[in-house]
Amino acid sequence: MPAMPDPVQQPQIYLITPPVFELSRFLKDLKVCLDRVPVACMRLSLATEDEDRIARAADALREELHARDIALVVERHVVLVEKLGLDGVHLTDGARSVIQVRKDLPEDAIIGADCRASSHDGMSAGERGADYISFGPVGDAALGDGVQAEDDLFQWWSQMIELPVVAEGALTEEHVARLSPFVDFFALGSEIWEQDDPLDALTRLHKAIG
């Protein structure tokens, strides 16, 4: 079972699936991207609550990703981690459920916590056992409460906290270049999958990493 890679000097790519996709077509696009751009981790982030649909997608992605030693985490669905042989879970409620999930999952399971733009939530999640913290949206996205994760949050985190940090949400090449000195991972989803050529979009964002 792949683990979340250790942070390195240069940020790594963390992919997020679209909320809805046709599996065979998405796998084709994904394989093309994985053949050309190094990826550290992927998050299965489906809008559906249908366990069968999630399981089918997870099985196909796990086979492709684990063959390349890339970790696969699922968003929110803690109970599916062991059931589907996944590497961990990405929690969307900040630090709230980290302690319980840490107890429920195997010791080596990856637990990520989406902490929006709250350094307090990030520190709390880390203290409770999260393996990485995600802040975002970084760019202008009409999501959640509209609060963006500013550059100074990542700068402060990189100086004060050792826990790996992920930047995500409406990322542009400019954001990636500017934040590269301060983050461990860039999480990319709609930035690439909504484009006509996902590989081209991913390549341009990857090249922007300083």
Coordinates of C-alpha atoms in Angstrom, one line a residue:
M1 CA 0.0 0.0 0.0
P2 CA 1.6 3.3 -1.1
A3 CA 2.1 5.9 1.6
M4 CA 1.9 9.7 1.3
P5 CA 5.3 10.7 0.0
D6 CA 7.6 12.6 2.3
P7 CA 7.7 16.3 1.5
V8 CA 10.6 17.2 -0.8
Q9 CA 12.2 20.6 -1.7
Q10 CA 10.1 20.8 -4.8
P11 CA 6.3 20.6 -4.4
Q12 CA 4.6 17.5 -5.8
I13 CA 1.4 17.0 -7.8
Y14 CA -1.7 15.7 -6.0
L15 CA -4.6 15.0 -8.4
I16 CA -8.3 15.2 -7.6
T17 CA -10.9 13.4 -9.7
P18 CA -13.9 15.3 -11.1
P19 CA -17.1 14.9 -9.1
V20 CA -18.7 13.1 -12.0
F21 CA -16.9 11.2 -14.8
E22 CA -17.3 8.4 -17.3
L23 CA -14.9 5.8 -16.0
S24 CA -13.3 4.4 -19.2
R25 CA -12.8 7.9 -20.7
F26 CA -11.4 9.3 -17.5
L27 CA -9.0 6.4 -17.1
K28 CA -7.7 7.0 -20.6
D29 CA -7.1 10.7 -19.8
L30 CA -5.5 9.8 -16.5
K31 CA -3.1 7.3 -18.0
V32 CA -1.9 9.8 -20.5
C33 CA -1.2 12.3 -17.7
L34 CA 0.5 9.8 -15.5
D35 CA 2.8 8.7 -18.3
R36 CA 4.1 12.3 -18.7
V37 CA 3.9 14.1 -15.4
P38 CA 5.0 12.7 -12.0
V39 CA 2.1 12.4 -9.5
A40 CA 2.4 11.7 -5.8
C41 CA -1.2 11.1 -4.7
M42 CA -4.8 11.1 -6.0
R43 CA -8.1 11.8 -4.3
L44 CA -11.3 10.1 -5.3
S45 CA -13.8 12.9 -4.9
L46 CA -17.2 11.8 -6.4
A47 CA -20.4 13.7 -5.8
T48 CA -22.4 10.5 -5.6
E49 CA -23.2 8.7 -2.4
D50 CA -23.8 5.4 -4.4
E51 CA -21.4 2.9 -2.9
D52 CA -21.4 0.7 -5.9
R53 CA -20.4 3.6 -8.2
I54 CA -17.7 4.7 -5.8
A55 CA -16.4 1.2 -5.5
R56 CA -16.2 0.6 -9.3
A57 CA -14.2 3.9 -9.7
A58 CA -12.0 3.1 -6.7
D59 CA -11.2 -0.4 -8.0
A60 CA -10.1 0.9 -11.4
L61 CA -8.1 3.8 -10.1
R62 CA -6.4 1.7 -7.3
E63 CA -5.2 -0.8 -9.9
E64 CA -3.7 1.9 -12.1
L65 CA -2.3 4.0 -9.3
H66 CA -0.8 1.3 -7.1
A67 CA 1.0 -0.1 -10.2
R68 CA 2.8 3.2 -10.3
D69 CA 3.2 3.4 -6.5
I70 CA 0.8 6.4 -6.3
A71 CA -1.4 6.6 -3.2
L72 CA -5.2 6.8 -3.5
V73 CA -7.3 8.4 -0.9
V74 CA -11.1 8.8 -0.8
E75 CA -12.9 11.9 0.2
R76 CA -15.1 11.6 3.3
H77 CA -16.0 8.0 3.1
V78 CA -14.0 6.6 6.0
V79 CA -15.8 3.2 6.0
L80 CA -14.6 2.5 2.4
V81 CA -10.9 2.9 3.1
E82 CA -10.3 -0.7 4.3
K83 CA -13.2 -2.2 2.4
L84 CA -11.8 -1.0 -0.9
G85 CA -8.1 -1.3 -0.1
L86 CA -7.5 2.4 -0.3
D87 CA -4.6 4.3 1.3
G88 CA -6.5 6.7 3.3
V89 CA -9.2 9.4 3.5
H90 CA -9.4 13.1 2.9
L91 CA -11.7 14.7 5.6
T92 CA -13.7 17.8 4.7
D93 CA -14.6 18.9 8.3
G94 CA -11.3 20.4 9.4
A95 CA -10.1 18.9 12.7
R96 CA -13.4 17.7 14.0
S97 CA -13.3 14.0 13.2
V98 CA -9.5 13.4 13.0
I99 CA -9.2 11.8 16.4
Q100 CA -12.0 9.3 15.8
V101 CA -10.8 8.5 12.3
R102 CA -7.3 7.9 13.5
K103 CA -8.7 5.3 15.9
D104 CA -10.9 3.7 13.2
L105 CA -8.2 3.3 10.5
P106 CA -5.0 1.3 10.4
E107 CA -2.0 3.0 11.8
D108 CA -0.4 3.5 8.3
A109 CA -3.6 4.9 6.7
I110 CA -3.2 8.5 5.3
I111 CA -5.5 11.1 6.9
G112 CA -5.8 14.4 5.3
A113 CA -7.8 17.4 6.6
D114 CA -9.3 20.2 4.6
C115 CA -9.0 23.2 6.8
R116 CA -10.1 25.9 4.3
A117 CA -8.2 29.0 5.3
S118 CA -7.9 28.4 9.1
S119 CA -4.5 28.0 10.6
H120 CA -6.1 27.2 13.9
D121 CA -8.0 24.3 12.4
G122 CA -4.8 23.2 10.6
M123 CA -2.8 23.1 13.8
S124 CA -5.6 21.3 15.6
A125 CA -5.9 18.7 12.9
G126 CA -2.2 18.1 13.0
E127 CA -2.2 17.7 16.8
R128 CA -5.0 15.2 16.5
G129 CA -3.1 13.0 14.0
A130 CA -3.6 14.3 10.5
D131 CA -0.9 13.4 8.0
Y132 CA -1.4 16.5 5.9
I133 CA -3.4 19.7 5.9
S134 CA -5.1 21.2 2.9
F135 CA -5.8 24.9 2.6
G136 CA -8.0 26.5 -0.1
P137 CA -9.4 27.7 -2.3
V138 CA -6.3 29.7 -3.3
G139 CA -7.8 31.3 -6.3
D140 CA -11.1 33.0 -7.0
A141 CA -13.7 30.2 -6.7
A142 CA -17.4 30.5 -5.9
L143 CA -17.2 27.7 -3.3
G144 CA -18.0 27.4 0.4
D145 CA -18.0 30.7 2.3
G146 CA -15.9 32.5 -0.3
V147 CA -12.9 32.9 2.0
Q148 CA -9.6 32.3 0.1
A149 CA -6.4 30.9 1.5
E150 CA -3.9 33.8 1.2
D151 CA -0.3 33.5 0.4
D152 CA 0.8 34.5 3.9
L153 CA -1.0 31.5 5.4
F154 CA 1.2 29.2 3.4
Q155 CA 4.3 31.2 4.2
W156 CA 3.6 31.2 7.9
W157 CA 2.8 27.4 7.8
S158 CA 6.1 26.6 6.0
Q159 CA 8.1 28.6 8.6
M160 CA 6.3 27.4 11.8
I161 CA 4.8 23.9 11.1
E162 CA 6.5 20.8 9.8
L163 CA 3.3 19.0 8.8
P164 CA 2.9 18.8 5.0
V165 CA 0.6 21.3 3.5
V166 CA -1.5 21.1 0.3
A167 CA -2.6 24.1 -1.7
E168 CA -5.8 23.7 -3.7
G169 CA -8.7 25.4 -5.4
A170 CA -8.8 27.4 -8.6
L171 CA -5.0 27.3 -9.0
T172 CA -3.3 29.1 -11.8
E173 CA 0.2 29.0 -13.1
E174 CA 0.8 32.2 -11.3
H175 CA -0.4 30.8 -8.0
V176 CA 1.8 27.7 -8.5
A177 CA 4.9 29.7 -9.2
R178 CA 4.3 32.0 -6.3
L179 CA 3.5 29.4 -3.7
S180 CA 6.1 26.8 -4.7
P181 CA 8.6 27.8 -1.9
F182 CA 5.9 27.3 0.8
V183 CA 3.9 24.2 0.0
D184 CA 4.5 20.5 -0.3
F185 CA 1.7 19.5 -2.7
F186 CA -0.5 21.2 -5.3
A187 CA -3.9 19.6 -5.6
L188 CA -5.3 19.9 -9.1
G189 CA -8.7 18.8 -10.3
S190 CA -11.0 21.1 -12.3
E191 CA -7.9 23.1 -13.4
I192 CA -7.0 20.2 -15.7
W193 CA -10.1 17.9 -16.2
E194 CA -12.3 20.7 -17.4
Q195 CA -9.9 21.6 -20.1
D196 CA -10.0 20.3 -23.7
D197 CA -6.5 18.8 -23.2
P198 CA -5.9 17.7 -19.6
L199 CA -2.3 16.8 -20.3
D200 CA -1.5 20.2 -21.7
A201 CA -3.1 21.9 -18.7
L202 CA -1.3 19.6 -16.2
T203 CA 2.0 20.1 -18.0
R204 CA 1.8 23.8 -17.9
L205 CA 0.9 23.9 -14.2
H206 CA 3.7 21.4 -13.4
K207 CA 6.2 23.5 -15.3
A208 CA 5.2 26.5 -13.2
I209 CA 6.5 24.8 -10.1
G210 CA 9.6 26.7 -9.1

